[in-house]
Short mmCIF file of C-alpha atoms in Angstrom, two decimals:
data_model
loop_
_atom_site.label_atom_id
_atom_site.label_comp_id
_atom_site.label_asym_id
_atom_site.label_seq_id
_atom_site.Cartn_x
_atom_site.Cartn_y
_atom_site.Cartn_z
CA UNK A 432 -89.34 2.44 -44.87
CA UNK A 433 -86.60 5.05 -44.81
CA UNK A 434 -84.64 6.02 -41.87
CA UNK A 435 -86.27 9.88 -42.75
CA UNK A 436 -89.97 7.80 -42.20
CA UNK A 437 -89.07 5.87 -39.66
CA UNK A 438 -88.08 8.69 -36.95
CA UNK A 439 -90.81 10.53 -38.52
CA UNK A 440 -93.68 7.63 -37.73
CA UNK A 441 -91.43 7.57 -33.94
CA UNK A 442 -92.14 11.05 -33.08
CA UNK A 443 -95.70 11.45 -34.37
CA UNK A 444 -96.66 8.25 -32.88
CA UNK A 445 -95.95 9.23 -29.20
CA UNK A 446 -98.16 11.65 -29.16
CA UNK A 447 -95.95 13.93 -27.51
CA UNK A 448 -96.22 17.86 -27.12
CA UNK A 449 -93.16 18.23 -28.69
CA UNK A 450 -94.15 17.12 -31.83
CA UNK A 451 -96.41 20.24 -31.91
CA UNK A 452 -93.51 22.65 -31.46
CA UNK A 453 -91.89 20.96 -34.59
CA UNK A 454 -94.30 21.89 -37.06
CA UNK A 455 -93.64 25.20 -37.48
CA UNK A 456 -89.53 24.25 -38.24
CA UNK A 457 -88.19 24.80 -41.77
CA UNK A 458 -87.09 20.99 -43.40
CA UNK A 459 -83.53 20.58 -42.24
CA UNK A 460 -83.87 21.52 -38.37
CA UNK A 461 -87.37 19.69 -38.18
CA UNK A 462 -85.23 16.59 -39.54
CA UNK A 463 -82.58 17.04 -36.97
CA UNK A 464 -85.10 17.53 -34.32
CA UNK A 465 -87.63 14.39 -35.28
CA UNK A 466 -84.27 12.27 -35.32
CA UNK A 467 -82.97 13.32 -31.80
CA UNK A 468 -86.75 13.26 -30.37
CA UNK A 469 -86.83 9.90 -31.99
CA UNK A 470 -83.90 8.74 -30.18
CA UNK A 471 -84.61 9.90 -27.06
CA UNK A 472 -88.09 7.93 -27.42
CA UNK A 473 -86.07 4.50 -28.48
CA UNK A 474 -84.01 4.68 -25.33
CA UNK A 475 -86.89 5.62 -23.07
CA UNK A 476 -89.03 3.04 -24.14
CA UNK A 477 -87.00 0.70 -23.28
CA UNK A 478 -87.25 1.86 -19.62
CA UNK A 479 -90.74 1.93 -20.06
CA UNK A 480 -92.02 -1.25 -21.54
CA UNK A 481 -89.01 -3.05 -19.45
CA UNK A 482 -90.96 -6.05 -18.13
CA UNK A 483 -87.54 -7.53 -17.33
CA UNK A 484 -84.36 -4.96 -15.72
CA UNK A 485 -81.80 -7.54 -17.03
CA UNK A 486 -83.06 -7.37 -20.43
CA UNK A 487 -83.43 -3.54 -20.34
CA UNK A 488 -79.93 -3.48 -18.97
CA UNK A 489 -78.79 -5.20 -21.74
CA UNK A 490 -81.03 -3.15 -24.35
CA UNK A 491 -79.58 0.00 -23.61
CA UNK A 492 -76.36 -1.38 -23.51
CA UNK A 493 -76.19 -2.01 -27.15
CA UNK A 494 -77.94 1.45 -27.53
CA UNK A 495 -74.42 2.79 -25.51
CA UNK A 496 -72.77 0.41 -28.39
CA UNK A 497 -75.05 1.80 -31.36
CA UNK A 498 -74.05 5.55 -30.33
CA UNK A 499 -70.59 4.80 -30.31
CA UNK A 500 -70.63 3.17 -33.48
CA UNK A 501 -72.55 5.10 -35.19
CA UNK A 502 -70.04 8.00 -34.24
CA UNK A 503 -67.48 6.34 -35.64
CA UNK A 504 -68.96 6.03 -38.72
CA UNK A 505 -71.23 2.35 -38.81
CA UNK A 506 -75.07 3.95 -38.02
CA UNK A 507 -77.10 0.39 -38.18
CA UNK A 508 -80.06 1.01 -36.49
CA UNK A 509 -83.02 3.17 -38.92
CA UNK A 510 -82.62 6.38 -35.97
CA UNK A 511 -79.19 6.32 -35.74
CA UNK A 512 -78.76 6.49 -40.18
CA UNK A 513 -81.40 9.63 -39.60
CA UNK A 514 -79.22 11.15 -37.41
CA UNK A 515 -75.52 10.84 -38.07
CA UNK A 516 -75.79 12.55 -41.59
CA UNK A 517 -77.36 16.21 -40.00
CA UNK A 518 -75.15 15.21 -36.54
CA UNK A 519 -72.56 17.32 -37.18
CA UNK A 520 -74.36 20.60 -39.11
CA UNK A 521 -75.81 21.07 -35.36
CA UNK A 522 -73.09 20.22 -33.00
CA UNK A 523 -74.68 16.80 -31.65
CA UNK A 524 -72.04 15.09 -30.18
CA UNK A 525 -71.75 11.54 -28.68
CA UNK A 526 -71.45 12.10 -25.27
CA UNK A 527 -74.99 13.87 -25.46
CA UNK A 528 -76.51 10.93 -26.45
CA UNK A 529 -74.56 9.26 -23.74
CA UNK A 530 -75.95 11.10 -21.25
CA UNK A 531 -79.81 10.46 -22.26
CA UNK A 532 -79.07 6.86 -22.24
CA UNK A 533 -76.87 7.17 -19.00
CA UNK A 534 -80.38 8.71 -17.38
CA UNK A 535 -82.51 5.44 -19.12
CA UNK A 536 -80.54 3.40 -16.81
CA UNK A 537 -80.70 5.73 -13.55
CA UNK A 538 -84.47 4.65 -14.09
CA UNK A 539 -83.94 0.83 -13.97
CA UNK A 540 -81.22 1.28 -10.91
CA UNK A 541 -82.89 4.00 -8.64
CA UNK A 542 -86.93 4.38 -7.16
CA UNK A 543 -85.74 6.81 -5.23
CA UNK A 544 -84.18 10.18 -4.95
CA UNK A 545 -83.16 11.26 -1.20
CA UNK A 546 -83.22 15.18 -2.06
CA UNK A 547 -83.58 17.72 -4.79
CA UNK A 548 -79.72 17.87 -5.65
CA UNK A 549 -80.20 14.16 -6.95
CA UNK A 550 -83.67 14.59 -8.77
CA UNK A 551 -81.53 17.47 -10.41
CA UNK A 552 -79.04 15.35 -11.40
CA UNK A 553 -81.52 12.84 -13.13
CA UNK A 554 -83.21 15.45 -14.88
CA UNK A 555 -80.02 16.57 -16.49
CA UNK A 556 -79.39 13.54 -17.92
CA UNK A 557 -82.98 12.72 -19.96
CA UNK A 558 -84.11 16.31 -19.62
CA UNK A 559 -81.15 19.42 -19.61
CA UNK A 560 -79.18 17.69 -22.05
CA UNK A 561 -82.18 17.51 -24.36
CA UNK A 562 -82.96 21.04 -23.77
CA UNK A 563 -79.42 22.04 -24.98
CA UNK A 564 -79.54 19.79 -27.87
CA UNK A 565 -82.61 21.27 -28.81
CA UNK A 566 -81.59 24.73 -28.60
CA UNK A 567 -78.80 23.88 -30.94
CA UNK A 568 -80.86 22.48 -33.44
CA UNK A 569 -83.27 25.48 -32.99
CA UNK A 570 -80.24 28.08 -33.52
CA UNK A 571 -78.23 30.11 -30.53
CA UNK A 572 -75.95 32.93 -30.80
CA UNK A 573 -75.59 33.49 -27.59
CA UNK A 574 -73.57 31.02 -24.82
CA UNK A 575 -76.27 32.27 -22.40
CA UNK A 576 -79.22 30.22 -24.10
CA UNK A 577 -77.39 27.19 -23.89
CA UNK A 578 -78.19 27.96 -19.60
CA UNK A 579 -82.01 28.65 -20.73
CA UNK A 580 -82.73 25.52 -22.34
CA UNK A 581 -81.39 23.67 -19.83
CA UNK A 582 -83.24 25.34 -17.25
CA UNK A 583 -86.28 24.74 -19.25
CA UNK A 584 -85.62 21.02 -19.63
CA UNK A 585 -85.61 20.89 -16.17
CA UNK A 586 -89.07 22.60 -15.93
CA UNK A 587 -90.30 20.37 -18.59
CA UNK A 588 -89.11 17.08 -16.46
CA UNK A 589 -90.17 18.16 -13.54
CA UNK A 590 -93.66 18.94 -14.81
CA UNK A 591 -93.75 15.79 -15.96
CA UNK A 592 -92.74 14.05 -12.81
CA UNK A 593 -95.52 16.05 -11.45
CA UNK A 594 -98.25 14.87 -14.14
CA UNK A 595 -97.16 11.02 -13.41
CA UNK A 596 -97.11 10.79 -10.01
CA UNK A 597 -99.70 7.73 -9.56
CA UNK A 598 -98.84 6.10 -12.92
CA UNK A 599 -94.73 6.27 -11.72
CA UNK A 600 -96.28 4.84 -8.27
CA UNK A 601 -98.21 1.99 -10.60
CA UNK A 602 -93.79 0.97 -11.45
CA UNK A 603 -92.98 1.32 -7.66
CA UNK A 604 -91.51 4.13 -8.60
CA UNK A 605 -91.22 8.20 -6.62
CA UNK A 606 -89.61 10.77 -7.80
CA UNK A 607 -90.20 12.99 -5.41
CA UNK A 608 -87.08 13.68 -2.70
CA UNK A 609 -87.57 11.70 0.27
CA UNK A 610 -86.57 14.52 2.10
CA UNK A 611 -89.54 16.58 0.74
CA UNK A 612 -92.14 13.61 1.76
CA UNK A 613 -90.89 13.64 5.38
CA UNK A 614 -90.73 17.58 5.49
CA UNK A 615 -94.86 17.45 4.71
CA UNK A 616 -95.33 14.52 6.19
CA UNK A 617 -95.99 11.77 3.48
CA UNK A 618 -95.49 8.49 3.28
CA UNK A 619 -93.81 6.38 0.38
CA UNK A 620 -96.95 4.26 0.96
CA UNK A 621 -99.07 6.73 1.11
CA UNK A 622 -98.52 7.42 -2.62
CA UNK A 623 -97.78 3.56 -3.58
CA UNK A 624 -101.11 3.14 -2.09
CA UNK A 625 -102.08 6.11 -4.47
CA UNK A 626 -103.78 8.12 -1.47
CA UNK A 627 -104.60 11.25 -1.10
CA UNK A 628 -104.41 13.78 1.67
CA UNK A 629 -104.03 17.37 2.52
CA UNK A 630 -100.34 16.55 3.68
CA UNK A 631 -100.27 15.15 0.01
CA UNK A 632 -101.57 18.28 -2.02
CA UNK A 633 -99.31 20.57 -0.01
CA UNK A 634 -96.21 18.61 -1.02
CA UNK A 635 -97.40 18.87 -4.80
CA UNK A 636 -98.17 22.73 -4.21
CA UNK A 637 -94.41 23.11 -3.46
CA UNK A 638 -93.17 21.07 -6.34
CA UNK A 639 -95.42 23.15 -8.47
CA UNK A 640 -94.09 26.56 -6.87
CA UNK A 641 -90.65 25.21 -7.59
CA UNK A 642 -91.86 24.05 -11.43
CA UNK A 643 -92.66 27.47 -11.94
CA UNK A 644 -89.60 29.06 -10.80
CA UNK A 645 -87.85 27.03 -13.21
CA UNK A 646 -90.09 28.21 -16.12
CA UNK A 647 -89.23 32.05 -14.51
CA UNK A 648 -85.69 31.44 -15.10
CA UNK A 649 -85.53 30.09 -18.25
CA UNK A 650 -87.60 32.93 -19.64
CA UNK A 651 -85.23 35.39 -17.73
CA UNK A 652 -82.18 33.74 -19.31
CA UNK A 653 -83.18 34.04 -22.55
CA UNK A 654 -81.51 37.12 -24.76
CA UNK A 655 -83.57 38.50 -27.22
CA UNK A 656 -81.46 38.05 -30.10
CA UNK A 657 -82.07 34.14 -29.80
CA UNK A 658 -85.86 34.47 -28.89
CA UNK A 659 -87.39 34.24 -32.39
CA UNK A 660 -84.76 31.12 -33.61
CA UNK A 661 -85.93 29.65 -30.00
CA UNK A 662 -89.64 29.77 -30.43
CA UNK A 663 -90.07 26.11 -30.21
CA UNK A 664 -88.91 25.83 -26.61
CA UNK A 665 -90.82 28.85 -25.72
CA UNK A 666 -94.04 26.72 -27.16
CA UNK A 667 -92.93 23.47 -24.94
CA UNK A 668 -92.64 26.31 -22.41
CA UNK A 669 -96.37 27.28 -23.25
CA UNK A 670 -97.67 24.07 -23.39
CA UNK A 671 -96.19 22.59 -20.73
CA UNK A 672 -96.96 25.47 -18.47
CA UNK A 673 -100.40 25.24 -19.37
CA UNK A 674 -100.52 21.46 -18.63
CA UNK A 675 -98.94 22.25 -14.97
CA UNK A 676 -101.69 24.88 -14.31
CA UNK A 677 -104.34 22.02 -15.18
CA UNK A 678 -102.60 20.09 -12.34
CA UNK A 679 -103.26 22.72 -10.10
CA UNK A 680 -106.64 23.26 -10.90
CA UNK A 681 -107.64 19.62 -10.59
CA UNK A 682 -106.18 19.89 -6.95
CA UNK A 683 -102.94 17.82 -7.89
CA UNK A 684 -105.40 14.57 -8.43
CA UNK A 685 -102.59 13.02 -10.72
CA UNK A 686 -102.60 9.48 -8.55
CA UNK A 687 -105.34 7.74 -10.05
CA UNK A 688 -105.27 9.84 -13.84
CA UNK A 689 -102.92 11.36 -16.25
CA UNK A 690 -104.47 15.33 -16.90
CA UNK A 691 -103.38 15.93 -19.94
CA UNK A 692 -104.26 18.89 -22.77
CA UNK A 693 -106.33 18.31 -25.79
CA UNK A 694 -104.25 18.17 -29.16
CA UNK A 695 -106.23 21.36 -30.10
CA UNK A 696 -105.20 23.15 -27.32
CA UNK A 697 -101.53 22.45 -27.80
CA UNK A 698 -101.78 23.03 -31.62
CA UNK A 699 -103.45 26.97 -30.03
CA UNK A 700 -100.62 27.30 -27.59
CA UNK A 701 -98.08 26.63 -30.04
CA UNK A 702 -99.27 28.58 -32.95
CA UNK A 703 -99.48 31.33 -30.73
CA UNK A 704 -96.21 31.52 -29.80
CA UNK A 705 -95.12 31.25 -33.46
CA UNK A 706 -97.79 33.78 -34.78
CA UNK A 707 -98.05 36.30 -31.47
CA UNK A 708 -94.77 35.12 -29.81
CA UNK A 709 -96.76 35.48 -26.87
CA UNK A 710 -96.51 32.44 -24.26
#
């Protein structure tokens, strides 16, 4: 297997909704993209199958090792020999790899966050950072866009946080601010315990609100001269928007089942961006 086929088997395999707003790339920014996605799922699987935090710790480690190395010219592992070749035609540098890892190991160090300022700060790292990547690989004329796309990452992460409430609880982890349970009056048990209550929806309803402020802005920051080269965030936009009004319309009943959209749906919402550019 080829480095090419490996990242390419990595990103189709995870099922993820990005993979659907790849599709409609031409060859060399698809490549670029399915390497850095492919990345990004190494280092967060490692946080995610992690059975054992020492040997995670030490995983990601030699991923902080592997990145550094690779930069300076001796790629060994199949994702990083993808990558380094097209690393350069799209401005990926080292320290934004860095920083995705640097978020991996916020995960095996911290359950909690005490308030929204520090959630933010998490979802830079494995989320914002990824969104500017992206938009580089996508194509930006504008210094403005690189402001979108991390605004959008944010939404993206914070959707997701939203979708995996009860399976995050299943890890002992919350990463909702603790600040935000006490202001509606939820317990960390209460959602350990995966139970529900109206104190419970509330406090989702006003993570939601905030999720779609975040989508607001991103659109808003967007110039049109980049909109058609950014169409693939726009359909992570669409998709992911879509997926956070299915939350609300199952009544935020995330802590005993992931909602997720079909593939057909997403494979709609994304052509329809590309074909309509309509979100």
């Amino acid at each position: 297997m080829t480095p090419q086929d490996y990242v390419q088997q990595k990103a189709a395999a995870s099922g993820s909704s990005f993979y659907y707003a790849f599709l409609f790339l031409p060859p060399p920014k698809r490549a670029a993209i399915t390497a850095f996605y492919a990345f990004c799922r190494e280092v967060d699987d490692v946080v995610d199958e992690a059975t054992d935090i020492g040997v995670a710790a030490t995983k990601l480690a030699w991923w902080q090792q592997e990145v550094a190395k690779s930069f300076a010219g001796q790629p060994s592992h199949p994702v990083m020999q993808a990558l380094m070749p097209i690393a350069k035609d799209f401005a990926i540098e080292q320290r934004h790899l860095q920083a995705v890892i640097e978020g991996c190991q916020m995960d095996l160090n911290q359950t909690r966050y005490l308030d929204y300022p520090g959630l933010q700060r998490y979802c830079h790292l494995v989320a914002g950072v990824v969104g500017e990547v992206a938009a580089q690989i996508f194509g930006q004329t504008r210094a403005q866009t690189t402001a979108y796309a991390h605004t959008l990452g944010q939404a993206l992460q914070l959707t997701n946080i939203l979708r995996d409430v009860g399976e995050d609880a299943m890890r002992g982890r919350i990463y909702l601010p603790v600040n935000e349970l006490q202001q509606f009056g939820v317990t960390a048990q209460e959602i350990l315990d995966r139970t529900y209550s109206d104190r419970f929806t509330a406090l989702m309803r006003f993570q939601a609100q905030r999720a779609h402020g975040l989508y607001d802005q991103a659109i808003a920051l967007l110039n049109a001269d980049d909109r058609r080269a950014q169409k693939p965030g726009l359909m992570m936009a669409s998709i992911y928007r879509a997926l956070l009004g299915e939350i609300e319309r199952e009544q935020f009943k995330v802590l005993h089942q992931r909602i997720s959209l079909t593939p057909l749906r997403k494979f709609w919402l994304a052509w329809r961006v590309q074909a309509l550019g309509r979100l």
